[in-house]
Amino acid sequence: KNEVEQSPQNLTAQEGEFITINCSYSVGISALHWLQQHPGGGIVSLFMLSSGKKKHGRLIATINIQEKHSSLHITASHPRDSAVYICAVRTPSSNYQLIWGAGTKLIIKP
Amino acid sequence: KAGVTQTPRYLIKTRGQQVTLSCSPISGHRSVSWYQQTPGQGLQFLFEYFSETQRNKGNFPGRFSGRQFSNSRSEMNVSTLELGDSALYLCASSLGPDRDYTFGSGTRLTVV
């Protein structure tokens, strides 16, 4: 079993829909990152969380440390949100090395 | 403020050759980490440097090596290239090991 599991692997939705991507982890963490990767390769860091909730524009990220679970929400989704969303956790036990989820490929249709 | 700069953007090499990739972090960032991304394996951690010292190393063979200079710029070197080394190599910089990252655009290496 991977230490960081994301679901779903693939998600196709219509423009305007509310999107939720989930991330569960099985290790102790110091922080959790949500990142976005567009076709062509560039990766953008969206959020770094260690507790609670963060919001940036239409993106909201939450984390529940007790349940070892995080969610990324996109409100009023738009075709430009189409990308791969990756969850990664930092683990003090491995010298703060990042452990990556496999990513969720999101396609928003107009 | 300049972002993380990786050079070159694209590279084609022949099996058996060696290659050096460069990463210039954001000014003031002292931590640089390297990742390999392939379609089959996803993102794999290569190594992380902080203030010229390697802090972490992933599970890659000794053909993969790196270093960081006093100005925080980092290089990674792959010797005796194999076809399986074809990948997107990404570098990320941060102020420190437990801080948020900024990624470069990557170097796409093709080994033929």
Tab-separated table of C-alpha atoms in Angstrom:
chain	number	residue	atom	x	y	z
A	1	LYS	CA	0.000	0.000	0.000
A	2	ASN	CA	1.356	3.423	-0.954
A	3	GLU	CA	1.984	5.887	1.859
A	4	VAL	CA	0.040	8.588	-0.011
A	5	GLU	CA	-3.145	7.644	-1.803
A	6	GLN	CA	-5.161	9.975	-4.000
A	7	SER	CA	-8.668	9.547	-5.312
A	8	PRO	CA	-10.025	9.596	-7.843
A	9	GLN	CA	-7.258	8.839	-10.328
A	10	ASN	CA	-9.211	10.483	-13.125
A	11	LEU	CA	-12.073	12.940	-12.973
A	12	THR	CA	-14.077	14.474	-15.794
A	13	ALA	CA	-16.657	17.138	-14.997
A	14	GLN	CA	-18.658	19.883	-16.638
A	15	GLU	CA	-17.723	23.527	-16.353
A	16	GLY	CA	-19.196	25.046	-13.224
A	17	GLU	CA	-19.237	21.867	-11.159
A	18	PHE	CA	-17.821	21.664	-7.649
A	19	ILE	CA	-14.753	19.407	-7.642
A	20	THR	CA	-13.284	17.426	-4.756
A	21	ILE	CA	-9.988	15.537	-4.860
A	22	ASN	CA	-8.976	13.454	-1.862
A	23	CYS	CA	-5.634	12.526	-0.360
A	24	SER	CA	-5.043	10.003	2.433
A	25	TYR	CA	-1.693	9.263	4.002
A	26	SER	CA	-0.404	6.699	6.426
A	27	VAL	CA	2.728	8.361	7.826
A	28	GLY	CA	3.374	11.111	10.335
A	29	ILE	CA	3.724	14.398	8.539
A	30	SER	CA	4.938	17.921	9.188
A	31	ALA	CA	3.091	19.384	6.188
A	32	LEU	CA	1.010	18.427	3.181
A	33	HIS	CA	1.353	20.037	-0.229
A	34	TRP	CA	-1.124	20.312	-3.074
A	35	LEU	CA	0.444	20.961	-6.461
A	36	GLN	CA	-0.877	21.436	-9.972
A	37	GLN	CA	0.798	20.205	-13.130
A	38	HIS	CA	-0.363	21.341	-16.544
A	39	PRO	CA	0.393	19.491	-19.789
A	40	GLY	CA	3.942	20.436	-20.733
A	41	GLY	CA	5.265	19.692	-17.292
A	42	GLY	CA	5.335	22.862	-15.181
A	43	ILE	CA	4.421	22.263	-11.539
A	44	VAL	CA	2.875	24.977	-9.392
A	45	SER	CA	2.586	24.740	-5.635
A	46	LEU	CA	-1.020	25.521	-4.679
A	47	PHE	CA	-1.025	25.034	-0.912
A	48	MET	CA	1.146	23.922	1.946
A	49	LEU	CA	-0.944	22.841	4.954
A	50	SER	CA	-0.168	21.615	8.417
A	51	SER	CA	-3.650	22.105	9.899
A	52	GLY	CA	-7.101	23.490	9.172
A	53	LYS	CA	-8.056	25.066	5.904
A	54	LYS	CA	-6.628	27.431	3.291
A	55	LYS	CA	-8.378	29.272	0.481
A	56	HIS	CA	-6.978	30.909	-2.622
A	57	GLY	CA	-9.480	32.171	-5.156
A	58	ARG	CA	-11.689	29.255	-6.180
A	59	LEU	CA	-9.419	26.698	-4.550
A	60	ILE	CA	-9.877	25.433	-1.000
A	61	ALA	CA	-7.675	22.903	0.763
A	62	THR	CA	-8.490	21.224	4.053
A	63	ILE	CA	-6.611	18.806	6.224
A	64	ASN	CA	-7.691	16.571	9.106
A	65	ILE	CA	-4.550	15.514	10.950
A	66	GLN	CA	-6.343	12.975	13.169
A	67	GLU	CA	-7.893	11.208	10.189
A	68	LYS	CA	-4.766	11.652	8.025
A	69	HIS	CA	-6.823	13.029	5.202
A	70	SER	CA	-6.826	16.139	3.030
A	71	SER	CA	-9.169	17.405	0.350
A	72	LEU	CA	-8.722	19.898	-2.454
A	73	HIS	CA	-11.905	21.605	-3.624
A	74	ILE	CA	-12.439	23.680	-6.743
A	75	THR	CA	-15.551	25.822	-6.872
A	76	ALA	CA	-17.132	26.964	-10.156
A	77	SER	CA	-14.706	24.805	-12.153
A	78	HIS	CA	-13.425	26.067	-15.488
A	79	PRO	CA	-11.713	24.320	-18.427
A	80	ARG	CA	-8.463	26.076	-17.488
A	81	ASP	CA	-8.515	24.073	-14.228
A	82	SER	CA	-7.830	20.959	-16.308
A	83	ALA	CA	-4.538	19.600	-15.014
A	84	VAL	CA	-3.038	16.901	-12.836
A	85	TYR	CA	-3.378	17.645	-9.130
A	86	ILE	CA	-0.774	16.057	-6.897
A	87	CYS	CA	-0.723	15.612	-3.147
A	88	ALA	CA	2.636	15.263	-1.387
A	89	VAL	CA	3.507	14.967	2.297
A	90	ARG	CA	6.616	15.898	4.237
A	91	THR	CA	7.738	13.307	6.746
A	92	PRO	CA	10.043	14.186	9.645
A	93	SER	CA	10.918	10.513	9.964
A	94	SER	CA	12.656	10.631	6.585
A	95	ASN	CA	14.374	13.976	7.054
A	96	TYR	CA	11.430	15.946	5.615
A	97	GLN	CA	11.628	14.202	2.273
A	98	LEU	CA	8.492	14.636	0.141
A	99	ILE	CA	6.407	11.542	-0.520
A	100	TRP	CA	4.211	11.945	-3.575
A	101	GLY	CA	0.755	10.728	-4.467
A	102	ALA	CA	0.151	9.415	-7.971
A	103	GLY	CA	-1.901	12.444	-8.977
A	104	THR	CA	-5.480	13.051	-10.086
A	105	LYS	CA	-6.045	13.935	-13.724
A	106	LEU	CA	-8.867	16.473	-13.919
A	107	ILE	CA	-10.631	17.384	-17.152
A	108	ILE	CA	-13.241	20.128	-17.130
A	109	LYS	CA	-15.434	20.163	-20.222
A	110	PRO	CA	-16.977	23.439	-21.433
B	1	LYS	CA	11.502	38.248	-8.873
B	2	ALA	CA	13.012	35.548	-11.103
B	3	GLY	CA	11.679	32.023	-10.686
B	4	VAL	CA	13.548	28.764	-10.630
B	5	THR	CA	15.523	28.420	-13.842
B	6	GLN	CA	16.416	25.060	-15.288
B	7	THR	CA	18.712	24.638	-18.256
B	8	PRO	CA	18.581	23.281	-20.801
B	9	ARG	CA	14.830	22.868	-21.404
B	10	TYR	CA	15.279	19.986	-23.833
B	11	LEU	CA	18.122	17.593	-24.388
B	12	ILE	CA	18.701	14.585	-26.609
B	13	LYS	CA	21.564	12.269	-25.718
B	14	THR	CA	22.820	8.912	-26.882
B	15	ARG	CA	22.895	5.837	-24.663
B	16	GLY	CA	26.187	5.654	-22.811
B	17	GLN	CA	26.812	9.394	-22.775
B	18	GLN	CA	26.671	11.560	-19.691
B	19	VAL	CA	24.616	14.677	-19.069
B	20	THR	CA	24.655	17.627	-16.666
B	21	LEU	CA	21.513	19.566	-15.841
B	22	SER	CA	21.484	22.916	-14.089
B	23	CYS	CA	19.080	24.548	-11.653
B	24	SER	CA	19.258	28.147	-10.451
B	25	PRO	CA	16.983	28.667	-7.442
B	26	ILE	CA	15.062	31.757	-6.487
B	27	SER	CA	17.366	34.315	-4.921
B	28	GLY	CA	17.648	33.631	-1.200
B	29	HIS	CA	16.487	30.026	-1.439
B	30	ARG	CA	19.096	27.676	-0.019
B	31	SER	CA	17.310	24.365	-0.496
B	32	VAL	CA	17.212	22.673	-3.895
B	33	SER	CA	15.658	19.303	-4.615
B	34	TRP	CA	15.562	17.237	-7.789
B	35	TYR	CA	12.862	14.905	-9.100
B	36	GLN	CA	12.495	12.551	-12.034
B	37	GLN	CA	9.105	12.219	-13.671
B	38	THR	CA	8.284	9.413	-16.071
B	39	PRO	CA	4.852	8.371	-17.344
B	40	GLY	CA	5.082	4.997	-15.673
B	41	GLN	CA	6.630	5.956	-12.315
B	42	GLY	CA	5.275	9.413	-11.629
B	43	LEU	CA	7.423	11.774	-9.591
B	44	GLN	CA	10.462	10.190	-7.967
B	45	PHE	CA	12.724	11.997	-5.533
B	46	LEU	CA	16.390	12.135	-6.536
B	47	PHE	CA	18.158	14.291	-3.945
B	48	GLU	CA	17.926	17.422	-1.852
B	49	TYR	CA	20.652	19.923	-1.043
B	50	PHE	CA	20.743	22.604	1.594
B	51	SER	CA	23.664	25.000	1.949
B	52	GLU	CA	25.883	22.811	-0.266
B	53	THR	CA	25.175	19.653	1.756
B	54	GLN	CA	23.157	16.716	0.513
B	55	ARG	CA	20.355	16.206	3.060
B	56	ASN	CA	18.408	13.440	1.402
B	57	LYS	CA	18.929	10.965	-1.389
B	58	GLY	CA	16.338	8.877	-3.176
B	59	ASN	CA	16.654	5.319	-4.409
B	60	PHE	CA	18.544	5.905	-7.609
B	61	PRO	CA	21.743	4.212	-8.786
B	62	GLY	CA	25.115	5.847	-8.319
B	63	ARG	CA	25.039	7.026	-11.954
B	64	PHE	CA	22.879	9.873	-10.658
B	65	SER	CA	24.799	12.476	-8.711
B	66	GLY	CA	24.411	16.086	-7.783
B	67	ARG	CA	26.002	19.008	-6.087
B	68	GLN	CA	25.190	22.483	-4.885
B	69	PHE	CA	27.437	25.490	-5.142
B	70	SER	CA	27.976	28.325	-2.686
B	71	ASN	CA	25.518	30.520	-4.623
B	72	SER	CA	22.869	27.759	-4.146
B	73	ARG	CA	22.844	26.821	-7.827
B	74	SER	CA	22.684	23.083	-8.244
B	75	GLU	CA	23.675	20.614	-10.901
B	76	MET	CA	22.762	17.000	-11.377
B	77	ASN	CA	24.787	14.613	-13.468
B	78	VAL	CA	23.790	11.308	-14.996
B	79	SER	CA	26.581	9.126	-16.321
B	80	THR	CA	26.352	6.182	-18.698
B	81	LEU	CA	22.868	7.116	-19.839
B	82	GLU	CA	20.284	4.398	-20.357
B	83	LEU	CA	17.096	4.524	-22.406
B	84	GLY	CA	15.111	4.396	-19.168
B	85	ASP	CA	16.638	7.681	-18.044
B	86	SER	CA	14.434	9.489	-20.555
B	87	ALA	CA	12.251	11.667	-18.360
B	88	LEU	CA	11.317	15.130	-17.241
B	89	TYR	CA	13.768	16.272	-14.567
B	90	LEU	CA	12.341	18.861	-12.226
B	91	CYS	CA	14.093	20.999	-9.699
B	92	ALA	CA	12.437	22.877	-6.839
B	93	SER	CA	13.798	25.462	-4.467
B	94	SER	CA	12.689	26.693	-1.071
B	95	LEU	CA	13.962	28.816	1.771
B	96	GLY	CA	14.580	25.708	3.824
B	97	PRO	CA	13.841	21.994	4.052
B	98	ASP	CA	10.400	22.401	5.607
B	99	ARG	CA	9.178	25.380	3.633
B	100	ASP	CA	7.017	25.744	0.530
B	101	TYR	CA	8.516	24.921	-2.850
B	102	THR	CA	8.779	26.693	-6.167
B	103	PHE	CA	9.353	24.435	-9.149
B	104	GLY	CA	11.266	25.062	-12.325
B	105	SER	CA	9.839	24.207	-15.748
B	106	GLY	CA	12.004	21.124	-15.991
B	107	THR	CA	14.495	19.642	-18.411
B	108	ARG	CA	13.106	17.027	-20.756
B	109	LEU	CA	15.825	14.472	-21.429
B	110	THR	CA	15.482	11.978	-24.250
B	111	VAL	CA	18.003	9.164	-24.488
B	112	VAL	CA	18.202	7.465	-27.878
